[in-house]
Amino acid sequence: MVHSLRWSYIFRHWMGTLLLGSILVTISPGFNPLNSPGISQTILFSLLFLYYSAVYSIPTLICYTLSFNWLKSNTLNTNWIKMTLILITLAGIAITMALTIGSMEWAIYYSIAAIVTGISFKI
């Protein structure tokens, strides 16, 4: 049985996670690189985080897309497919943060964003 899964879910989930994650990191209480950034600095840092997170998330996006293609052809319930894809995203976030930053603090915000956007969008 082939599901009528939409490929647009991949890109909505990916972009939603990047946007929301970048915003959550920059408005988090622990983020304060210049003692007290104003709104313009917060926007600048959000854009920088969005750019770098997009670049560093490409390997996870490739794994996610390959998994989506494989899961699409199986007879799994769409809820299981969605949960599997969210878990792949969470694993990618954790691995990327561990390899690049060495700290998992910001991974929490991106993980929250991945869960919220993954559940919110219709597959």
mmCIF file of N, CA and C in Angstrom:
data_model
loop_
_atom_site.group_PDB
_atom_site.id
_atom_site.type_symbol
_atom_site.label_atom_id
_atom_site.label_comp_id
_atom_site.label_asym_id
_atom_site.label_seq_id
_atom_site.Cartn_x
_atom_site.Cartn_y
_atom_site.Cartn_z
ATOM 1 N N MET A 1 0.841 -1.183 0.000
ATOM 2 C CA MET A 1 0.000 0.000 0.000
ATOM 3 C C MET A 1 0.888 1.249 0.000
ATOM 4 N N VAL A 2 0.664 2.120 -0.938
ATOM 5 C CA VAL A 2 1.430 3.354 -1.025
ATOM 6 C C VAL A 2 0.590 4.478 -0.424
ATOM 7 N N HIS A 3 1.159 5.163 0.540
ATOM 8 C CA HIS A 3 0.464 6.271 1.185
ATOM 9 C C HIS A 3 0.512 7.498 0.298
ATOM 10 N N SER A 4 -0.466 8.338 0.478
ATOM 11 C CA SER A 4 -0.467 9.610 -0.251
ATOM 12 C C SER A 4 0.204 10.676 0.610
ATOM 13 N N LEU A 5 1.452 10.427 0.938
ATOM 14 C CA LEU A 5 2.219 11.357 1.753
ATOM 15 C C LEU A 5 2.738 12.490 0.885
ATOM 16 N N ARG A 6 2.741 13.652 1.445
ATOM 17 C CA ARG A 6 3.169 14.829 0.692
ATOM 18 C C ARG A 6 4.639 15.125 0.933
ATOM 19 N N TRP A 7 5.358 15.314 -0.154
ATOM 20 C CA TRP A 7 6.766 15.673 -0.055
ATOM 21 C C TRP A 7 6.932 17.055 0.559
ATOM 22 N N SER A 8 5.907 17.888 0.461
ATOM 23 C CA SER A 8 6.017 19.232 1.034
ATOM 24 C C SER A 8 6.154 19.177 2.556
ATOM 25 N N TYR A 9 5.724 18.083 3.182
ATOM 26 C CA TYR A 9 5.869 17.940 4.634
ATOM 27 C C TYR A 9 7.337 18.011 5.037
ATOM 28 N N ILE A 10 8.204 17.419 4.236
ATOM 29 C CA ILE A 10 9.632 17.429 4.533
ATOM 30 C C ILE A 10 10.140 18.856 4.657
ATOM 31 N N PHE A 11 9.825 19.662 3.687
ATOM 32 C CA PHE A 11 10.371 21.015 3.659
ATOM 33 C C PHE A 11 9.662 21.931 4.657
ATOM 34 N N ARG A 12 8.368 21.724 4.891
ATOM 35 C CA ARG A 12 7.676 22.508 5.916
ATOM 36 C C ARG A 12 8.232 22.183 7.297
ATOM 37 N N HIS A 13 8.449 20.898 7.564
ATOM 38 C CA HIS A 13 8.990 20.496 8.866
ATOM 39 C C HIS A 13 10.415 21.004 9.035
ATOM 40 N N TRP A 14 11.221 20.880 7.992
ATOM 41 C CA TRP A 14 12.613 21.328 8.047
ATOM 42 C C TRP A 14 12.690 22.843 8.274
ATOM 43 N N MET A 15 12.002 23.605 7.439
ATOM 44 C CA MET A 15 12.056 25.064 7.565
ATOM 45 C C MET A 15 11.403 25.539 8.859
ATOM 46 N N GLY A 16 10.311 24.909 9.251
ATOM 47 C CA GLY A 16 9.656 25.272 10.506
ATOM 48 C C GLY A 16 10.560 25.038 11.700
ATOM 49 N N THR A 17 11.268 23.914 11.687
ATOM 50 C CA THR A 17 12.199 23.605 12.772
ATOM 51 C C THR A 17 13.337 24.616 12.806
ATOM 52 N N LEU A 18 13.882 24.947 11.659
ATOM 53 C CA LEU A 18 14.980 25.920 11.610
ATOM 54 C C LEU A 18 14.532 27.302 12.072
ATOM 55 N N LEU A 19 13.374 27.749 11.593
ATOM 56 C CA LEU A 19 12.881 29.076 11.980
ATOM 57 C C LEU A 19 12.554 29.150 13.466
ATOM 58 N N LEU A 20 11.734 28.215 13.933
ATOM 59 C CA LEU A 20 11.323 28.239 15.333
ATOM 60 C C LEU A 20 12.513 27.982 16.260
ATOM 61 N N GLY A 21 13.381 27.051 15.885
ATOM 62 C CA GLY A 21 14.562 26.769 16.698
ATOM 63 C C GLY A 21 15.481 27.967 16.828
ATOM 64 N N SER A 22 15.708 28.665 15.731
ATOM 65 C CA SER A 22 16.556 29.864 15.763
ATOM 66 C C SER A 22 15.955 30.947 16.652
ATOM 67 N N ILE A 23 14.654 31.110 16.559
ATOM 68 C CA ILE A 23 13.980 32.111 17.390
ATOM 69 C C ILE A 23 14.044 31.718 18.861
ATOM 70 N N LEU A 24 13.777 30.449 19.165
ATOM 71 C CA LEU A 24 13.807 29.991 20.553
ATOM 72 C C LEU A 24 15.191 30.137 21.177
ATOM 73 N N VAL A 25 16.234 29.857 20.403
ATOM 74 C CA VAL A 25 17.599 29.998 20.934
ATOM 75 C C VAL A 25 17.892 31.450 21.276
ATOM 76 N N THR A 26 17.539 32.357 20.382
ATOM 77 C CA THR A 26 17.903 33.757 20.608
ATOM 78 C C THR A 26 17.054 34.447 21.665
ATOM 79 N N ILE A 27 15.865 33.926 21.957
ATOM 80 C CA ILE A 27 15.060 34.541 23.021
ATOM 81 C C ILE A 27 15.174 33.782 24.340
ATOM 82 N N SER A 28 15.968 32.723 24.350
ATOM 83 C CA SER A 28 16.134 31.936 25.581
ATOM 84 C C SER A 28 16.901 32.741 26.623
ATOM 85 N N PRO A 29 16.642 32.464 27.899
ATOM 86 C CA PRO A 29 17.343 33.210 28.958
ATOM 87 C C PRO A 29 18.854 33.017 28.947
ATOM 88 N N GLY A 30 19.332 31.873 28.495
ATOM 89 C CA GLY A 30 20.761 31.597 28.500
ATOM 90 C C GLY A 30 21.522 32.264 27.374
ATOM 91 N N PHE A 31 20.822 32.764 26.372
ATOM 92 C CA PHE A 31 21.474 33.386 25.215
ATOM 93 C C PHE A 31 21.653 34.871 25.494
ATOM 94 N N ASN A 32 22.883 35.277 25.696
ATOM 95 C CA ASN A 32 23.172 36.670 25.985
ATOM 96 C C ASN A 32 24.632 36.969 25.640
ATOM 97 N N PRO A 33 24.994 36.906 24.358
ATOM 98 C CA PRO A 33 26.409 37.051 24.000
ATOM 99 C C PRO A 33 26.973 38.453 24.203
ATOM 100 N N LEU A 34 26.143 39.457 24.168
ATOM 101 C CA LEU A 34 26.633 40.826 24.298
ATOM 102 C C LEU A 34 26.014 41.524 25.507
ATOM 103 N N ASN A 35 25.812 40.783 26.571
ATOM 104 C CA ASN A 35 25.233 41.248 27.837
ATOM 105 C C ASN A 35 23.745 41.575 27.735
ATOM 106 N N SER A 36 23.329 42.417 26.847
ATOM 107 C CA SER A 36 21.895 42.697 26.705
ATOM 108 C C SER A 36 21.601 43.137 25.273
ATOM 109 N N PRO A 37 21.434 42.176 24.374
ATOM 110 C CA PRO A 37 21.198 42.552 22.979
ATOM 111 C C PRO A 37 19.832 43.214 22.807
ATOM 112 N N GLY A 38 19.797 44.201 21.966
ATOM 113 C CA GLY A 38 18.540 44.846 21.620
ATOM 114 C C GLY A 38 17.812 44.033 20.569
ATOM 115 N N ILE A 39 16.695 44.540 20.134
ATOM 116 C CA ILE A 39 15.879 43.827 19.157
ATOM 117 C C ILE A 39 16.616 43.650 17.831
ATOM 118 N N SER A 40 17.389 44.644 17.413
ATOM 119 C CA SER A 40 18.113 44.523 16.138
ATOM 120 C C SER A 40 19.197 43.448 16.231
ATOM 121 N N GLN A 41 19.879 43.375 17.377
ATOM 122 C CA GLN A 41 20.895 42.336 17.551
ATOM 123 C C GLN A 41 20.251 40.953 17.648
ATOM 124 N N THR A 42 19.098 40.873 18.276
ATOM 125 C CA THR A 42 18.389 39.598 18.380
ATOM 126 C C THR A 42 17.968 39.111 17.001
ATOM 127 N N ILE A 43 17.480 40.023 16.169
ATOM 128 C CA ILE A 43 17.099 39.657 14.798
ATOM 129 C C ILE A 43 18.320 39.217 14.011
ATOM 130 N N LEU A 44 19.428 39.937 14.162
ATOM 131 C CA LEU A 44 20.664 39.571 13.469
ATOM 132 C C LEU A 44 21.133 38.178 13.886
ATOM 133 N N PHE A 45 21.135 37.913 15.199
ATOM 134 C CA PHE A 45 21.553 36.594 15.669
ATOM 135 C C PHE A 45 20.589 35.508 15.208
ATOM 136 N N SER A 46 19.305 35.818 15.152
ATOM 137 C CA SER A 46 18.329 34.837 14.648
ATOM 138 C C SER A 46 18.619 34.490 13.193
ATOM 139 N N LEU A 47 18.923 35.482 12.388
ATOM 140 C CA LEU A 47 19.246 35.238 10.978
ATOM 141 C C LEU A 47 20.540 34.440 10.828
ATOM 142 N N LEU A 48 21.526 34.751 11.663
ATOM 143 C CA LEU A 48 22.780 33.993 11.626
ATOM 144 C C LEU A 48 22.553 32.544 12.040
ATOM 145 N N PHE A 49 21.783 32.332 13.098
ATOM 146 C CA PHE A 49 21.464 30.969 13.518
ATOM 147 C C PHE A 49 20.681 30.233 12.433
ATOM 148 N N LEU A 50 19.768 30.928 11.775
ATOM 149 C CA LEU A 50 18.991 30.316 10.701
ATOM 150 C C LEU A 50 19.908 29.875 9.562
ATOM 151 N N TYR A 51 20.844 30.732 9.186
ATOM 152 C CA TYR A 51 21.777 30.397 8.112
ATOM 153 C C TYR A 51 22.642 29.189 8.476
ATOM 154 N N TYR A 52 23.286 29.245 9.639
ATOM 155 C CA TYR A 52 24.186 28.158 10.025
ATOM 156 C C TYR A 52 23.433 26.864 10.314
ATOM 157 N N SER A 53 22.256 26.965 10.885
ATOM 158 C CA SER A 53 21.498 25.739 11.140
ATOM 159 C C SER A 53 21.033 25.114 9.831
ATOM 160 N N ALA A 54 20.731 25.931 8.819
ATOM 161 C CA ALA A 54 20.356 25.382 7.514
ATOM 162 C C ALA A 54 21.532 24.633 6.879
ATOM 163 N N VAL A 55 22.710 25.214 6.971
ATOM 164 C CA VAL A 55 23.895 24.567 6.397
ATOM 165 C C VAL A 55 24.219 23.257 7.122
ATOM 166 N N TYR A 56 24.230 23.308 8.460
ATOM 167 C CA TYR A 56 24.595 22.128 9.245
ATOM 168 C C TYR A 56 23.511 21.059 9.269
ATOM 169 N N SER A 57 22.304 21.398 8.870
ATOM 170 C CA SER A 57 21.223 20.409 8.895
ATOM 171 C C SER A 57 21.093 19.628 7.592
ATOM 172 N N ILE A 58 21.908 19.928 6.609
ATOM 173 C CA ILE A 58 21.791 19.248 5.309
ATOM 174 C C ILE A 58 21.998 17.727 5.429
ATOM 175 N N PRO A 59 22.983 17.218 6.174
ATOM 176 C CA PRO A 59 23.089 15.756 6.298
ATOM 177 C C PRO A 59 21.843 15.117 6.928
ATOM 178 N N THR A 60 21.270 15.776 7.922
ATOM 179 C CA THR A 60 20.048 15.263 8.534
ATOM 180 C C THR A 60 18.902 15.307 7.534
ATOM 181 N N LEU A 61 18.821 16.360 6.751
ATOM 182 C CA LEU A 61 17.778 16.471 5.729
ATOM 183 C C LEU A 61 17.886 15.348 4.702
ATOM 184 N N ILE A 62 19.106 14.990 4.332
ATOM 185 C CA ILE A 62 19.299 13.890 3.375
ATOM 186 C C ILE A 62 18.815 12.574 3.977
ATOM 187 N N CYS A 63 19.202 12.285 5.219
ATOM 188 C CA CYS A 63 18.729 11.069 5.899
ATOM 189 C C CYS A 63 17.212 11.079 6.043
ATOM 190 N N TYR A 64 16.667 12.217 6.378
ATOM 191 C CA TYR A 64 15.231 12.397 6.553
ATOM 192 C C TYR A 64 14.495 12.114 5.239
ATOM 193 N N THR A 65 15.009 12.659 4.145
ATOM 194 C CA THR A 65 14.386 12.474 2.839
ATOM 195 C C THR A 65 14.452 11.014 2.393
ATOM 196 N N LEU A 66 15.599 10.378 2.589
ATOM 197 C CA LEU A 66 15.722 8.963 2.241
ATOM 198 C C LEU A 66 14.779 8.103 3.084
ATOM 199 N N SER A 67 14.677 8.420 4.352
ATOM 200 C CA SER A 67 13.771 7.684 5.234
ATOM 201 C C SER A 67 12.316 7.907 4.825
ATOM 202 N N PHE A 68 11.981 9.129 4.488
ATOM 203 C CA PHE A 68 10.625 9.440 4.036
ATOM 204 C C PHE A 68 10.281 8.635 2.804
ATOM 205 N N ASN A 69 11.204 8.567 1.865
ATOM 206 C CA ASN A 69 10.981 7.812 0.635
ATOM 207 C C ASN A 69 10.775 6.332 0.935
ATOM 208 N N TRP A 70 11.564 5.777 1.838
ATOM 209 C CA TRP A 70 11.435 4.365 2.196
ATOM 210 C C TRP A 70 10.138 4.109 2.961
ATOM 211 N N LEU A 71 9.832 4.970 3.931
ATOM 212 C CA LEU A 71 8.616 4.796 4.732
ATOM 213 C C LEU A 71 7.352 4.982 3.902
ATOM 214 N N LYS A 72 7.437 5.809 2.894
ATOM 215 C CA LYS A 72 6.291 6.070 2.019
ATOM 216 C C LYS A 72 5.830 4.805 1.314
ATOM 217 N N SER A 73 6.767 3.934 0.997
ATOM 218 C CA SER A 73 6.426 2.717 0.257
ATOM 219 C C SER A 73 6.009 1.563 1.165
ATOM 220 N N ASN A 74 6.097 1.729 2.481
ATOM 221 C CA ASN A 74 5.707 0.672 3.413
ATOM 222 C C ASN A 74 4.266 0.854 3.875
ATOM 223 N N THR A 75 3.763 -0.159 4.515
ATOM 224 C CA THR A 75 2.363 -0.155 4.932
ATOM 225 C C THR A 75 2.201 0.299 6.379
ATOM 226 N N LEU A 76 2.966 1.266 6.784
ATOM 227 C CA LEU A 76 2.897 1.783 8.144
ATOM 228 C C LEU A 76 1.804 2.844 8.257
ATOM 229 N N ASN A 77 1.286 2.975 9.440
ATOM 230 C CA ASN A 77 0.331 4.017 9.761
ATOM 231 C C ASN A 77 1.033 5.370 9.632
ATOM 232 N N THR A 78 0.326 6.372 9.159
ATOM 233 C CA THR A 78 0.952 7.686 8.973
ATOM 234 C C THR A 78 1.422 8.293 10.293
ATOM 235 N N ASN A 79 0.768 7.966 11.395
ATOM 236 C CA ASN A 79 1.233 8.464 12.694
ATOM 237 C C ASN A 79 2.598 7.884 13.046
ATOM 238 N N TRP A 80 2.820 6.604 12.721
ATOM 239 C CA TRP A 80 4.125 5.984 12.962
ATOM 240 C C TRP A 80 5.186 6.603 12.054
ATOM 241 N N ILE A 81 4.813 6.896 10.837
ATOM 242 C CA ILE A 81 5.754 7.528 9.905
ATOM 243 C C ILE A 81 6.158 8.906 10.423
ATOM 244 N N LYS A 82 5.169 9.680 10.862
ATOM 245 C CA LYS A 82 5.446 11.016 11.383
ATOM 246 C C LYS A 82 6.345 10.934 12.615
ATOM 247 N N MET A 83 6.052 10.004 13.521
ATOM 248 C CA MET A 83 6.854 9.854 14.733
ATOM 249 C C MET A 83 8.293 9.437 14.388
ATOM 250 N N THR A 84 8.438 8.541 13.430
ATOM 251 C CA THR A 84 9.766 8.093 13.006
ATOM 252 C C THR A 84 10.560 9.257 12.417
ATOM 253 N N LEU A 85 9.921 10.063 11.591
ATOM 254 C CA LEU A 85 10.605 11.202 10.986
ATOM 255 C C LEU A 85 10.999 12.242 12.038
ATOM 256 N N ILE A 86 10.145 12.459 13.020
ATOM 257 C CA ILE A 86 10.491 13.389 14.100
ATOM 258 C C ILE A 86 11.679 12.849 14.898
ATOM 259 N N LEU A 87 11.694 11.553 15.159
ATOM 260 C CA LEU A 87 12.818 10.955 15.890
ATOM 261 C C LEU A 87 14.117 11.050 15.097
ATOM 262 N N ILE A 88 14.048 10.897 13.788
ATOM 263 C CA ILE A 88 15.235 11.060 12.939
ATOM 264 C C ILE A 88 15.737 12.502 13.047
ATOM 265 N N THR A 89 14.816 13.445 13.049
ATOM 266 C CA THR A 89 15.189 14.850 13.190
ATOM 267 C C THR A 89 15.855 15.110 14.542
ATOM 268 N N LEU A 90 15.284 14.547 15.607
ATOM 269 C CA LEU A 90 15.860 14.731 16.941
ATOM 270 C C LEU A 90 17.261 14.128 17.036
ATOM 271 N N ALA A 91 17.447 12.963 16.428
ATOM 272 C CA ALA A 91 18.777 12.342 16.417
ATOM 273 C C ALA A 91 19.764 13.210 15.635
ATOM 274 N N GLY A 92 19.320 13.747 14.507
ATOM 275 C CA GLY A 92 20.178 14.625 13.710
ATOM 276 C C GLY A 92 20.562 15.885 14.455
ATOM 277 N N ILE A 93 19.618 16.457 15.190
ATOM 278 C CA ILE A 93 19.901 17.649 15.988
ATOM 279 C C ILE A 93 20.944 17.323 17.057
ATOM 280 N N ALA A 94 20.750 16.225 17.754
ATOM 281 C CA ALA A 94 21.677 15.843 18.833
ATOM 282 C C ALA A 94 23.079 15.580 18.288
ATOM 283 N N ILE A 95 23.177 14.846 17.198
ATOM 284 C CA ILE A 95 24.484 14.537 16.607
ATOM 285 C C ILE A 95 25.167 15.806 16.107
ATOM 286 N N THR A 96 24.421 16.648 15.412
ATOM 287 C CA THR A 96 24.989 17.885 14.873
ATOM 288 C C THR A 96 25.481 18.803 15.985
ATOM 289 N N MET A 97 24.686 18.958 17.029
ATOM 290 C CA MET A 97 25.098 19.814 18.146
ATOM 291 C C MET A 97 26.317 19.242 18.864
ATOM 292 N N ALA A 98 26.337 17.938 19.053
ATOM 293 C CA ALA A 98 27.475 17.311 19.738
ATOM 294 C C ALA A 98 28.761 17.475 18.927
ATOM 295 N N LEU A 99 28.670 17.355 17.616
ATOM 296 C CA LEU A 99 29.857 17.447 16.768
ATOM 297 C C LEU A 99 30.324 18.881 16.533
ATOM 298 N N THR A 100 29.396 19.829 16.466
ATOM 299 C CA THR A 100 29.780 21.198 16.126
ATOM 300 C C THR A 100 30.033 22.074 17.348
ATOM 301 N N ILE A 101 29.118 22.063 18.286
ATOM 302 C CA ILE A 101 29.229 22.947 19.439
ATOM 303 C C ILE A 101 29.822 22.235 20.645
ATOM 304 N N GLY A 102 29.480 20.962 20.782
ATOM 305 C CA GLY A 102 29.947 20.201 21.932
ATOM 306 C C GLY A 102 29.048 20.360 23.147
ATOM 307 N N SER A 103 27.991 21.124 22.993
ATOM 308 C CA SER A 103 27.049 21.358 24.086
ATOM 309 C C SER A 103 25.645 21.030 23.591
ATOM 310 N N MET A 104 24.831 20.493 24.487
ATOM 311 C CA MET A 104 23.475 20.117 24.106
ATOM 312 C C MET A 104 22.436 21.145 24.542
ATOM 313 N N GLU A 105 22.879 22.267 25.085
ATOM 314 C CA GLU A 105 21.942 23.270 25.586
ATOM 315 C C GLU A 105 21.012 23.784 24.492
ATOM 316 N N TRP A 106 21.561 24.163 23.354
ATOM 317 C CA TRP A 106 20.727 24.691 22.282
ATOM 318 C C TRP A 106 19.954 23.600 21.565
ATOM 319 N N ALA A 107 20.414 22.374 21.681
ATOM 320 C CA ALA A 107 19.696 21.255 21.058
ATOM 321 C C ALA A 107 18.289 21.118 21.627
ATOM 322 N N ILE A 108 18.119 21.507 22.872
ATOM 323 C CA ILE A 108 16.793 21.440 23.497
ATOM 324 C C ILE A 108 15.810 22.325 22.751
ATOM 325 N N TYR A 109 16.221 23.524 22.401
ATOM 326 C CA TYR A 109 15.327 24.464 21.715
ATOM 327 C C TYR A 109 15.001 23.994 20.297
ATOM 328 N N TYR A 110 16.000 23.494 19.596
ATOM 329 C CA TYR A 110 15.738 22.961 18.261
ATOM 330 C C TYR A 110 14.887 21.696 18.332
ATOM 331 N N SER A 111 15.063 20.896 19.375
ATOM 332 C CA SER A 111 14.253 19.686 19.540
ATOM 333 C C SER A 111 12.794 20.036 19.815
ATOM 334 N N ILE A 112 12.584 21.023 20.657
ATOM 335 C CA ILE A 112 11.210 21.487 20.908
ATOM 336 C C ILE A 112 10.584 21.968 19.604
ATOM 337 N N ALA A 113 11.345 22.720 18.834
ATOM 338 C CA ALA A 113 10.850 23.216 17.552
ATOM 339 C C ALA A 113 10.529 22.063 16.601
ATOM 340 N N ALA A 114 11.381 21.043 16.576
ATOM 341 C CA ALA A 114 11.151 19.897 15.686
ATOM 342 C C ALA A 114 9.892 19.134 16.079
ATOM 343 N N ILE A 115 9.674 18.971 17.363
ATOM 344 C CA ILE A 115 8.484 18.251 17.827
ATOM 345 C C ILE A 115 7.221 19.049 17.518
ATOM 346 N N VAL A 116 7.243 20.332 17.826
ATOM 347 C CA VAL A 116 6.066 21.181 17.605
ATOM 348 C C VAL A 116 5.716 21.248 16.126
ATOM 349 N N THR A 117 6.701 21.516 15.280
ATOM 350 C CA THR A 117 6.408 21.635 13.848
ATOM 351 C C THR A 117 6.079 20.277 13.233
ATOM 352 N N GLY A 118 6.744 19.235 13.685
ATOM 353 C CA GLY A 118 6.460 17.900 13.154
ATOM 354 C C GLY A 118 5.045 17.452 13.428
ATOM 355 N N ILE A 119 4.569 17.771 14.617
ATOM 356 C CA ILE A 119 3.197 17.399 14.980
ATOM 357 C C ILE A 119 2.181 18.320 14.312
ATOM 358 N N SER A 120 2.520 19.584 14.175
ATOM 359 C CA SER A 120 1.591 20.588 13.659
ATOM 360 C C SER A 120 1.248 20.401 12.183
ATOM 361 N N PHE A 121 2.249 20.069 11.388
ATOM 362 C CA PHE A 121 2.017 19.957 9.952
ATOM 363 C C PHE A 121 1.403 18.617 9.591
ATOM 364 N N LYS A 122 0.522 18.644 8.610
ATOM 365 C CA LYS A 122 -0.112 17.423 8.143
ATOM 366 C C LYS A 122 0.782 16.725 7.134
ATOM 367 N N ILE A 123 0.951 15.429 7.360
ATOM 368 C CA ILE A 123 1.797 14.645 6.457
ATOM 369 C C ILE A 123 0.934 14.197 5.330
#
